Amino acid sequence: MPKPPAAGTQAPDFALPGLHLAGDTAERREYRLADAKGGPLVLVFYPGDDTPVCTKQLCEYTSDLERFTGLGATVWGISPQDLDSHERFARRHRIAFPLLADPDREVAKAYGIAVPGLGLRRSVFILDADLTVRWKHVALAGLTFRHSDELADALASLA
């Protein structure tokens, strides 16, 4: 299995189905990493919809989304659940950024964070405008998450 990409290296490319809750409408489309080129991207890999730590993490990032967008960044969440699960989760908690479905964990494997038989490691990768990894955190156990302050500091350092 590949190791997580190191800071200073190009992020592995991907295309995944995803949805973005815009008001009451869930817009479904394909999300390609290449489409994010031109501005910072925060990739949030999380183990599961509606699990306690994941819910707390994604709700915090939603609450602080203007802080991230104010730094020019886009945020995408990625987990193994399908789009129907993502839509229920996004509606229940008003998650305001796209949630992408990686049911075969191909992207998690490419990023070196898949755990055979268990899913994936809670991880955050911050990519610059050229899609180069500039900051990352890969959790060992995933019982905690990186808070918005730490992500905002990492994003501010890109400027």
mmCIF file of C-alpha atoms in Angstrom:
data_model
loop_
_atom_site.group_PDB
_atom_site.id
_atom_site.type_symbol
_atom_site.label_atom_id
_atom_site.label_comp_id
_atom_site.label_asym_id
_atom_site.label_seq_id
_atom_site.Cartn_x
_atom_site.Cartn_y
_atom_site.Cartn_z
ATOM 1 C CA MET A 1 0.000 0.000 0.000
ATOM 2 C CA PRO A 2 1.328 3.475 -0.832
ATOM 3 C CA LYS A 3 2.432 5.834 1.912
ATOM 4 C CA PRO A 4 0.638 9.178 2.358
ATOM 5 C CA PRO A 5 2.047 11.797 -0.015
ATOM 6 C CA ALA A 6 4.761 13.875 1.613
ATOM 7 C CA ALA A 7 4.623 17.644 1.896
ATOM 8 C CA GLY A 8 6.027 19.133 -1.276
ATOM 9 C CA THR A 9 4.791 16.317 -3.528
ATOM 10 C CA GLN A 10 1.922 16.310 -5.986
ATOM 11 C CA ALA A 11 -1.372 15.039 -4.579
ATOM 12 C CA PRO A 12 -2.679 11.832 -6.187
ATOM 13 C CA ASP A 13 -5.283 12.642 -8.822
ATOM 14 C CA PHE A 14 -8.829 11.338 -8.560
ATOM 15 C CA ALA A 15 -12.426 11.672 -9.709
ATOM 16 C CA LEU A 16 -15.282 10.743 -7.361
ATOM 17 C CA PRO A 17 -19.040 11.194 -7.263
ATOM 18 C CA GLY A 18 -20.101 13.743 -4.701
ATOM 19 C CA LEU A 19 -22.867 15.985 -3.537
ATOM 20 C CA HIS A 20 -23.127 19.475 -2.221
ATOM 21 C CA LEU A 21 -26.131 20.604 -0.225
ATOM 22 C CA ALA A 22 -27.184 24.030 -1.517
ATOM 23 C CA GLY A 23 -30.184 25.121 0.521
ATOM 24 C CA ASP A 24 -32.636 22.239 0.199
ATOM 25 C CA THR A 25 -31.150 20.959 -3.056
ATOM 26 C CA ALA A 26 -28.524 18.241 -3.075
ATOM 27 C CA GLU A 27 -26.449 18.827 -6.199
ATOM 28 C CA ARG A 28 -24.790 15.606 -7.342
ATOM 29 C CA ARG A 29 -21.871 15.588 -9.753
ATOM 30 C CA GLU A 30 -18.397 14.225 -10.324
ATOM 31 C CA TYR A 31 -15.572 15.960 -8.456
ATOM 32 C CA ARG A 32 -12.149 15.863 -10.098
ATOM 33 C CA LEU A 33 -9.058 16.937 -8.216
ATOM 34 C CA ALA A 34 -7.861 18.774 -11.336
ATOM 35 C CA ASP A 35 -10.969 20.992 -11.151
ATOM 36 C CA ALA A 36 -9.739 22.385 -7.809
ATOM 37 C CA LYS A 37 -6.506 23.728 -9.305
ATOM 38 C CA GLY A 38 -6.052 27.456 -8.798
ATOM 39 C CA GLY A 39 -6.797 27.715 -5.086
ATOM 40 C CA PRO A 40 -6.049 25.872 -1.858
ATOM 41 C CA LEU A 41 -8.029 22.688 -1.214
ATOM 42 C CA VAL A 42 -8.641 21.023 2.145
ATOM 43 C CA LEU A 43 -9.272 17.290 1.700
ATOM 44 C CA VAL A 44 -10.930 15.840 4.789
ATOM 45 C CA PHE A 45 -10.927 12.029 4.849
ATOM 46 C CA TYR A 46 -13.333 10.796 7.521
ATOM 47 C CA PRO A 47 -14.353 7.232 8.441
ATOM 48 C CA GLY A 48 -18.133 7.499 8.446
ATOM 49 C CA ASP A 49 -21.299 9.540 8.167
ATOM 50 C CA ASP A 50 -23.200 10.068 11.422
ATOM 51 C CA THR A 51 -20.475 8.711 13.674
ATOM 52 C CA PRO A 52 -19.771 10.808 16.789
ATOM 53 C CA VAL A 53 -16.264 12.112 16.025
ATOM 54 C CA CYS A 54 -16.924 12.565 12.299
ATOM 55 C CA THR A 55 -20.122 14.477 12.982
ATOM 56 C CA LYS A 56 -18.359 16.785 15.440
ATOM 57 C CA GLN A 57 -15.461 17.308 13.013
ATOM 58 C CA LEU A 58 -17.555 18.079 9.927
ATOM 59 C CA CYS A 59 -19.960 20.281 11.884
ATOM 60 C CA GLU A 60 -17.001 22.311 13.210
ATOM 61 C CA TYR A 61 -15.609 22.716 9.694
ATOM 62 C CA THR A 62 -19.040 23.785 8.453
ATOM 63 C CA SER A 63 -19.312 26.365 11.252
ATOM 64 C CA ASP A 64 -15.894 27.723 10.283
ATOM 65 C CA LEU A 65 -16.319 27.401 6.519
ATOM 66 C CA GLU A 66 -16.278 31.179 5.965
ATOM 67 C CA ARG A 67 -12.907 31.261 7.686
ATOM 68 C CA PHE A 68 -11.547 28.722 5.176
ATOM 69 C CA THR A 69 -13.144 30.392 2.162
ATOM 70 C CA GLY A 70 -11.825 33.733 3.417
ATOM 71 C CA LEU A 71 -8.355 32.226 3.005
ATOM 72 C CA GLY A 72 -9.275 31.233 -0.554
ATOM 73 C CA ALA A 73 -9.752 27.549 0.265
ATOM 74 C CA THR A 74 -12.307 24.984 -0.782
ATOM 75 C CA VAL A 75 -13.165 22.051 1.511
ATOM 76 C CA TRP A 76 -14.135 18.554 0.352
ATOM 77 C CA GLY A 77 -15.039 15.647 2.644
ATOM 78 C CA ILE A 78 -14.319 12.075 1.496
ATOM 79 C CA SER A 79 -15.526 8.829 3.063
ATOM 80 C CA PRO A 80 -16.487 5.311 1.940
ATOM 81 C CA GLN A 81 -20.270 5.813 2.254
ATOM 82 C CA ASP A 82 -22.463 6.255 -0.819
ATOM 83 C CA LEU A 83 -24.161 9.471 -1.935
ATOM 84 C CA ASP A 84 -27.496 8.578 -0.335
ATOM 85 C CA SER A 85 -25.775 8.255 3.040
ATOM 86 C CA HIS A 86 -23.913 11.520 2.427
ATOM 87 C CA GLU A 87 -27.162 13.284 1.567
ATOM 88 C CA ARG A 88 -28.885 12.118 4.770
ATOM 89 C CA PHE A 89 -25.824 13.148 6.802
ATOM 90 C CA ALA A 90 -25.521 16.552 5.089
ATOM 91 C CA ARG A 91 -29.228 17.300 5.544
ATOM 92 C CA ARG A 92 -29.294 16.168 9.186
ATOM 93 C CA HIS A 93 -26.289 18.319 10.130
ATOM 94 C CA ARG A 94 -26.409 21.002 7.402
ATOM 95 C CA ILE A 95 -22.906 20.138 6.155
ATOM 96 C CA ALA A 96 -22.104 23.017 3.816
ATOM 97 C CA PHE A 97 -19.271 21.617 1.690
ATOM 98 C CA PRO A 98 -19.163 18.746 -0.827
ATOM 99 C CA LEU A 99 -19.093 15.161 0.424
ATOM 100 C CA LEU A 100 -17.480 12.671 -1.952
ATOM 101 C CA ALA A 101 -18.091 8.915 -2.057
ATOM 102 C CA ASP A 102 -15.096 6.552 -2.151
ATOM 103 C CA PRO A 103 -16.878 3.197 -1.562
ATOM 104 C CA ASP A 104 -14.012 1.053 -2.880
ATOM 105 C CA ARG A 105 -11.515 3.213 -0.959
ATOM 106 C CA GLU A 106 -9.445 3.640 -4.134
ATOM 107 C CA VAL A 107 -8.672 7.269 -3.303
ATOM 108 C CA ALA A 108 -7.966 6.405 0.345
ATOM 109 C CA LYS A 109 -5.523 3.748 -0.926
ATOM 110 C CA ALA A 110 -3.859 6.246 -3.290
ATOM 111 C CA TYR A 111 -3.398 8.614 -0.337
ATOM 112 C CA GLY A 112 -1.962 5.802 1.796
ATOM 113 C CA ILE A 113 -4.652 6.011 4.466
ATOM 114 C CA ALA A 114 -6.767 2.897 3.784
ATOM 115 C CA VAL A 115 -6.816 0.367 6.599
ATOM 116 C CA PRO A 116 -7.634 -3.164 5.393
ATOM 117 C CA GLY A 117 -10.822 -4.423 7.008
ATOM 118 C CA LEU A 118 -11.414 -1.188 8.922
ATOM 119 C CA GLY A 119 -11.923 1.604 6.381
ATOM 120 C CA LEU A 120 -9.582 4.583 6.475
ATOM 121 C CA ARG A 121 -7.542 6.740 8.814
ATOM 122 C CA ARG A 122 -9.022 10.124 9.687
ATOM 123 C CA SER A 123 -6.785 12.476 7.698
ATOM 124 C CA VAL A 124 -6.564 16.013 6.395
ATOM 125 C CA PHE A 125 -4.451 17.121 3.437
ATOM 126 C CA ILE A 126 -4.054 20.786 2.531
ATOM 127 C CA LEU A 127 -3.111 21.302 -1.100
ATOM 128 C CA ASP A 128 -1.887 24.533 -2.651
ATOM 129 C CA ALA A 129 -3.158 26.089 -5.893
ATOM 130 C CA ASP A 130 -0.981 23.680 -7.921
ATOM 131 C CA LEU A 131 -2.378 20.663 -6.010
ATOM 132 C CA THR A 132 0.881 20.072 -4.157
ATOM 133 C CA VAL A 133 0.548 18.732 -0.610
ATOM 134 C CA ARG A 134 1.600 21.513 1.765
ATOM 135 C CA TRP A 135 0.289 20.167 5.093
ATOM 136 C CA LYS A 136 -1.127 16.865 6.294
ATOM 137 C CA HIS A 137 -2.260 15.027 9.342
ATOM 138 C CA VAL A 138 -2.907 11.291 9.328
ATOM 139 C CA ALA A 139 -4.386 10.011 12.590
ATOM 140 C CA LEU A 140 -3.310 6.710 14.062
ATOM 141 C CA ALA A 141 -6.540 5.985 15.928
ATOM 142 C CA GLY A 142 -8.922 8.670 14.659
ATOM 143 C CA LEU A 143 -10.523 9.360 18.031
ATOM 144 C CA THR A 144 -9.740 13.067 17.705
ATOM 145 C CA PHE A 145 -9.467 15.471 14.794
ATOM 146 C CA ARG A 146 -7.530 18.569 13.790
ATOM 147 C CA HIS A 147 -9.511 21.644 14.761
ATOM 148 C CA SER A 148 -10.311 24.566 12.476
ATOM 149 C CA ASP A 149 -7.684 26.834 14.106
ATOM 150 C CA GLU A 150 -4.892 24.472 13.103
ATOM 151 C CA LEU A 151 -6.210 24.151 9.538
ATOM 152 C CA ALA A 152 -6.656 27.925 9.213
ATOM 153 C CA ASP A 153 -3.080 28.479 10.409
ATOM 154 C CA ALA A 154 -1.802 26.001 7.819
ATOM 155 C CA LEU A 155 -3.849 27.710 5.100
ATOM 156 C CA ALA A 156 -2.642 31.169 6.144
ATOM 157 C CA SER A 157 0.958 29.978 5.816
ATOM 158 C CA LEU A 158 0.328 29.306 2.095
ATOM 159 C CA ALA A 159 -0.311 32.990 1.415
#
